[in-house]
Amino acid sequence: RDWSSDVCSSDLHLDHCTDFDVLRRCIDAGWTSVMFDGSSLPFAENLEKSLKAYEMTEQAGVGLEAEIGAIGGVEDDKHVNEDEARLANYDECIRFVRDMPNLAVFAPAIGTAHGMYKGEPKIAYDLLKRITEQISIPIALHGGTGLTEEQFLAALAGVIAVIAYSKPVQNKLVNMVPKFLTPEGDMSVTGMVVTALVSAVLFYFARQFIEKQ
């Protein structure tokens, strides 16, 4: 197949950010999408800070993703134990998005978890259905790694628009690290060259993306 005529839209997205200074710097640098993650906060505080992030992104013409409920697992420096994870509250979901009609993506916790699952994921499809019947904002599913094909299809049927799936890629990168270390545990010359090349490629594509906006 000739792919040259195909058009694929993309965004440069900042995920799971809790720092308004970082949000502002990314917005000013040309990022097209950012996420404020206040899910670890009490509902009222999460709403207050998410609205602040919403005002920032609305003024800049940048998409915002916001999260409610506590998605279990590990994401960057955020750790949520299984007993601390909780589903999003339906009434709070409706209240949460009421004053953010142009929210680009909404991420309610529906039972998935960041990272690799230790058991069978229990997704609250009924909650997802109730939420999507009341709001038209695209829904994000965080914790896609480890879901079965049937679970993916069921989630997509529930109007899931964004699926986060990254842990297998991250694990492969982590497992490659020992290959680039010396017996003493220092970074080898090969490792430094590979790291520099990967960083340069990522920087190049990010810069090309920003300049084309």
mmCIF file of C-alpha atoms in Angstrom:
data_model
loop_
_atom_site.group_PDB
_atom_site.id
_atom_site.type_symbol
_atom_site.label_atom_id
_atom_site.label_comp_id
_atom_site.label_asym_id
_atom_site.label_seq_id
_atom_site.Cartn_x
_atom_site.Cartn_y
_atom_site.Cartn_z
ATOM 1 C CA ARG A 1 0.000 0.000 0.000
ATOM 2 C CA ASP A 2 1.142 3.523 -0.791
ATOM 3 C CA TRP A 3 0.986 5.452 2.497
ATOM 4 C CA SER A 4 2.236 8.738 1.039
ATOM 5 C CA SER A 5 -1.259 10.159 0.556
ATOM 6 C CA ASP A 6 -2.458 9.250 4.063
ATOM 7 C CA VAL A 7 -2.775 12.027 6.617
ATOM 8 C CA CYS A 8 -2.270 11.317 10.303
ATOM 9 C CA SER A 9 -2.988 14.055 12.810
ATOM 10 C CA SER A 10 -0.941 14.143 16.006
ATOM 11 C CA ASP A 11 -0.448 16.121 19.191
ATOM 12 C CA LEU A 12 2.555 16.887 21.355
ATOM 13 C CA HIS A 13 1.079 15.956 24.728
ATOM 14 C CA LEU A 14 2.221 16.530 28.320
ATOM 15 C CA ASP A 15 0.839 13.688 30.444
ATOM 16 C CA HIS A 16 -0.002 13.522 34.183
ATOM 17 C CA CYS A 17 1.301 16.938 35.186
ATOM 18 C CA THR A 18 0.593 18.492 38.580
ATOM 19 C CA ASP A 19 2.864 21.556 38.263
ATOM 20 C CA PHE A 20 1.327 24.723 36.810
ATOM 21 C CA ASP A 21 4.752 26.140 36.000
ATOM 22 C CA VAL A 22 5.508 23.097 33.827
ATOM 23 C CA LEU A 23 2.084 23.412 32.196
ATOM 24 C CA ARG A 24 2.754 27.049 31.365
ATOM 25 C CA ARG A 25 6.229 26.361 29.984
ATOM 26 C CA CYS A 26 4.931 23.581 27.719
ATOM 27 C CA ILE A 27 2.052 25.731 26.498
ATOM 28 C CA ASP A 28 4.422 28.619 25.758
ATOM 29 C CA ALA A 29 6.803 26.232 23.972
ATOM 30 C CA GLY A 30 4.089 25.186 21.539
ATOM 31 C CA TRP A 31 2.758 21.920 22.956
ATOM 32 C CA THR A 32 -0.734 21.295 21.589
ATOM 33 C CA SER A 33 -2.096 19.228 24.460
ATOM 34 C CA VAL A 34 -1.456 19.083 28.212
ATOM 35 C CA MET A 35 -2.913 17.158 31.131
ATOM 36 C CA PHE A 36 -3.491 18.443 34.620
ATOM 37 C CA ASP A 37 -3.758 15.460 36.959
ATOM 38 C CA GLY A 38 -5.410 16.393 40.240
ATOM 39 C CA SER A 39 -6.861 12.929 40.822
ATOM 40 C CA SER A 40 -4.938 12.495 44.089
ATOM 41 C CA LEU A 41 -6.603 15.618 45.516
ATOM 42 C CA PRO A 42 -9.992 15.927 47.222
ATOM 43 C CA PHE A 43 -12.739 16.531 44.662
ATOM 44 C CA ALA A 44 -13.213 20.235 45.418
ATOM 45 C CA GLU A 45 -9.489 20.978 45.168
ATOM 46 C CA ASN A 46 -9.113 18.897 42.007
ATOM 47 C CA LEU A 47 -12.002 20.805 40.430
ATOM 48 C CA GLU A 48 -10.591 24.181 41.470
ATOM 49 C CA LYS A 49 -7.125 23.471 40.065
ATOM 50 C CA SER A 50 -8.451 21.776 36.932
ATOM 51 C CA LEU A 51 -10.540 24.873 36.214
ATOM 52 C CA LYS A 52 -7.406 26.980 36.605
ATOM 53 C CA ALA A 53 -5.611 24.750 34.076
ATOM 54 C CA TYR A 54 -8.677 24.943 31.825
ATOM 55 C CA GLU A 55 -8.570 28.744 31.804
ATOM 56 C CA MET A 56 -4.864 28.621 30.900
ATOM 57 C CA THR A 57 -5.400 26.264 27.982
ATOM 58 C CA GLU A 58 -8.527 28.024 26.725
ATOM 59 C CA GLN A 59 -6.643 31.316 26.521
ATOM 60 C CA ALA A 60 -3.785 29.631 24.653
ATOM 61 C CA GLY A 61 -5.926 27.498 22.341
ATOM 62 C CA VAL A 62 -4.393 24.294 23.731
ATOM 63 C CA GLY A 63 -6.248 21.082 24.519
ATOM 64 C CA LEU A 64 -6.569 20.006 28.168
ATOM 65 C CA GLU A 65 -7.016 16.547 29.653
ATOM 66 C CA ALA A 66 -8.191 16.238 33.266
ATOM 67 C CA GLU A 67 -8.633 13.218 35.524
ATOM 68 C CA ILE A 68 -10.974 12.241 38.348
ATOM 69 C CA GLY A 69 -10.934 9.202 40.622
ATOM 70 C CA ALA A 70 -7.758 7.331 41.556
ATOM 71 C CA ILE A 71 -6.288 5.098 38.847
ATOM 72 C CA GLY A 72 -4.124 2.454 40.499
ATOM 73 C CA GLY A 73 -0.530 1.524 39.696
ATOM 74 C CA VAL A 74 2.579 3.558 38.977
ATOM 75 C CA GLU A 75 2.902 6.432 36.510
ATOM 76 C CA ASP A 76 6.177 8.373 36.629
ATOM 77 C CA ASP A 77 6.557 9.398 40.306
ATOM 78 C CA LYS A 78 2.898 8.799 41.153
ATOM 79 C CA HIS A 79 2.124 5.611 43.112
ATOM 80 C CA VAL A 80 -1.449 4.548 43.884
ATOM 81 C CA ASN A 81 -1.800 1.296 45.838
ATOM 82 C CA GLU A 82 -4.595 -1.117 44.955
ATOM 83 C CA ASP A 83 -6.447 -0.371 48.191
ATOM 84 C CA GLU A 84 -6.217 3.378 47.467
ATOM 85 C CA ALA A 85 -7.530 3.117 43.915
ATOM 86 C CA ARG A 86 -11.155 4.163 43.530
ATOM 87 C CA LEU A 87 -13.682 4.508 40.778
ATOM 88 C CA ALA A 88 -14.797 7.944 39.710
ATOM 89 C CA ASN A 89 -18.081 9.059 41.260
ATOM 90 C CA TYR A 90 -20.778 9.524 38.613
ATOM 91 C CA ASP A 91 -22.287 12.686 40.093
ATOM 92 C CA GLU A 92 -18.830 14.205 40.585
ATOM 93 C CA CYS A 93 -17.971 13.429 36.949
ATOM 94 C CA ILE A 94 -20.978 15.371 35.709
ATOM 95 C CA ARG A 95 -20.217 18.285 38.046
ATOM 96 C CA PHE A 96 -16.524 18.184 37.145
ATOM 97 C CA VAL A 97 -16.987 18.816 33.424
ATOM 98 C CA ARG A 98 -19.949 21.210 33.724
ATOM 99 C CA ASP A 99 -17.804 24.354 33.644
ATOM 100 C CA MET A 100 -15.276 22.907 31.165
ATOM 101 C CA PRO A 101 -17.371 22.370 28.009
ATOM 102 C CA ASN A 102 -14.324 22.498 25.724
ATOM 103 C CA LEU A 103 -12.285 19.977 27.711
ATOM 104 C CA ALA A 104 -10.321 18.034 25.105
ATOM 105 C CA VAL A 105 -10.205 14.736 27.006
ATOM 106 C CA PHE A 106 -11.761 13.526 30.268
ATOM 107 C CA ALA A 107 -10.163 10.646 32.197
ATOM 108 C CA PRO A 108 -12.488 9.144 34.825
ATOM 109 C CA ALA A 109 -11.171 6.139 36.760
ATOM 110 C CA ILE A 110 -13.217 3.113 35.690
ATOM 111 C CA GLY A 111 -11.153 0.262 37.133
ATOM 112 C CA THR A 112 -7.996 0.134 35.021
ATOM 113 C CA ALA A 113 -4.493 0.622 36.442
ATOM 114 C CA HIS A 114 -1.159 1.994 35.279
ATOM 115 C CA GLY A 115 1.533 -0.596 34.697
ATOM 116 C CA MET A 116 1.261 -4.382 34.498
ATOM 117 C CA TYR A 117 -1.771 -6.047 36.081
ATOM 118 C CA LYS A 118 -1.286 -8.600 38.869
ATOM 119 C CA GLY A 119 -4.820 -9.944 38.437
ATOM 120 C CA GLU A 120 -7.841 -9.604 36.177
ATOM 121 C CA PRO A 121 -8.761 -5.956 35.514
ATOM 122 C CA LYS A 122 -12.325 -5.192 36.593
ATOM 123 C CA ILE A 123 -13.615 -2.415 34.387
ATOM 124 C CA ALA A 124 -16.833 -0.627 35.351
ATOM 125 C CA TYR A 125 -18.463 -0.588 31.925
ATOM 126 C CA ASP A 126 -21.769 0.413 33.494
ATOM 127 C CA LEU A 127 -20.179 3.550 34.958
ATOM 128 C CA LEU A 128 -18.528 4.325 31.610
ATOM 129 C CA LYS A 129 -21.892 3.961 29.850
ATOM 130 C CA ARG A 130 -23.653 6.268 32.312
ATOM 131 C CA ILE A 131 -20.949 8.933 31.959
ATOM 132 C CA THR A 132 -20.876 8.878 28.161
ATOM 133 C CA GLU A 133 -24.661 9.060 27.983
ATOM 134 C CA GLN A 134 -24.509 12.437 29.720
ATOM 135 C CA ILE A 135 -21.375 14.088 28.341
ATOM 136 C CA SER A 136 -19.933 14.342 24.840
ATOM 137 C CA ILE A 137 -16.316 15.001 25.856
ATOM 138 C CA PRO A 138 -13.886 12.338 24.546
ATOM 139 C CA ILE A 139 -12.999 9.806 27.251
ATOM 140 C CA ALA A 140 -9.467 8.544 27.951
ATOM 141 C CA LEU A 141 -8.677 5.051 29.224
ATOM 142 C CA HIS A 142 -5.470 5.056 31.236
ATOM 143 C CA GLY A 143 -3.873 1.694 32.008
ATOM 144 C CA GLY A 144 -4.414 -0.027 28.657
ATOM 145 C CA THR A 145 -1.451 -2.374 29.103
ATOM 146 C CA GLY A 146 -2.598 -5.911 29.879
ATOM 147 C CA LEU A 147 -6.209 -5.561 28.767
ATOM 148 C CA THR A 148 -7.575 -8.325 26.562
ATOM 149 C CA GLU A 149 -8.850 -7.722 23.045
ATOM 150 C CA GLU A 150 -12.397 -8.227 24.324
ATOM 151 C CA GLN A 151 -11.873 -5.577 27.013
ATOM 152 C CA PHE A 152 -10.445 -3.132 24.475
ATOM 153 C CA LEU A 153 -13.407 -3.664 22.152
ATOM 154 C CA ALA A 154 -15.884 -3.270 25.007
ATOM 155 C CA ALA A 155 -14.175 -0.045 26.098
ATOM 156 C CA LEU A 156 -14.159 1.330 22.560
ATOM 157 C CA ALA A 157 -17.857 0.490 22.263
ATOM 158 C CA GLY A 158 -18.293 2.652 25.361
ATOM 159 C CA VAL A 159 -17.006 5.675 23.421
ATOM 160 C CA ILE A 160 -13.407 5.534 24.666
ATOM 161 C CA ALA A 161 -11.487 7.914 22.406
ATOM 162 C CA VAL A 162 -7.951 7.689 23.868
ATOM 163 C CA ILE A 163 -6.133 4.600 25.170
ATOM 164 C CA ALA A 164 -2.873 4.900 27.112
ATOM 165 C CA TYR A 165 -0.599 1.946 26.323
ATOM 166 C CA SER A 166 3.093 2.285 27.080
ATOM 167 C CA LYS A 167 4.463 -0.124 29.694
ATOM 168 C CA PRO A 168 5.639 -2.850 27.246
ATOM 169 C CA VAL A 169 7.658 -0.224 25.368
ATOM 170 C CA GLN A 170 9.061 1.191 28.604
ATOM 171 C CA ASN A 171 9.976 -2.295 29.830
ATOM 172 C CA LYS A 172 11.877 -3.060 26.630
ATOM 173 C CA LEU A 173 13.851 0.168 27.015
ATOM 174 C CA VAL A 174 14.649 -0.606 30.665
ATOM 175 C CA ASN A 175 15.753 -4.138 29.780
ATOM 176 C CA MET A 176 18.140 -2.726 27.181
ATOM 177 C CA VAL A 177 19.994 -0.574 29.712
ATOM 178 C CA PRO A 178 22.340 -3.318 31.038
ATOM 179 C CA LYS A 179 23.611 -3.865 27.502
ATOM 180 C CA PHE A 180 25.028 -0.351 27.512
ATOM 181 C CA LEU A 181 26.786 -0.540 30.872
ATOM 182 C CA THR A 182 30.371 -1.442 31.667
ATOM 183 C CA PRO A 183 31.092 -4.214 34.234
ATOM 184 C CA GLU A 184 31.546 -1.417 36.793
ATOM 185 C CA GLY A 185 28.027 -0.158 36.129
ATOM 186 C CA ASP A 186 29.044 2.983 34.239
ATOM 187 C CA MET A 187 27.559 4.016 30.925
ATOM 188 C CA SER A 188 29.630 2.628 28.060
ATOM 189 C CA VAL A 189 30.654 4.659 25.029
ATOM 190 C CA THR A 190 28.064 2.771 22.982
ATOM 191 C CA GLY A 191 25.408 3.604 25.559
ATOM 192 C CA MET A 192 26.298 7.286 25.509
ATOM 193 C CA VAL A 193 26.177 7.361 21.708
ATOM 194 C CA VAL A 194 22.780 5.596 21.599
ATOM 195 C CA THR A 195 21.387 7.908 24.287
ATOM 196 C CA ALA A 196 22.615 10.974 22.418
ATOM 197 C CA LEU A 197 21.158 9.747 19.116
ATOM 198 C CA VAL A 198 17.758 8.932 20.620
ATOM 199 C CA SER A 199 17.647 12.301 22.389
ATOM 200 C CA ALA A 200 18.575 14.093 19.171
ATOM 201 C CA VAL A 201 15.882 12.295 17.172
ATOM 202 C CA LEU A 202 13.201 13.029 19.787
ATOM 203 C CA PHE A 203 14.254 16.671 19.963
ATOM 204 C CA TYR A 204 14.217 16.935 16.157
ATOM 205 C CA PHE A 205 10.693 15.552 15.800
ATOM 206 C CA ALA A 206 9.392 17.664 18.675
ATOM 207 C CA ARG A 207 10.904 20.781 17.107
ATOM 208 C CA GLN A 208 9.519 19.913 13.644
ATOM 209 C CA PHE A 209 6.078 19.356 15.172
ATOM 210 C CA ILE A 210 6.079 22.695 17.016
ATOM 211 C CA GLU A 211 7.309 24.645 13.983
ATOM 212 C CA LYS A 212 4.504 23.249 11.790
ATOM 213 C CA GLN A 213 1.737 24.384 14.161
#
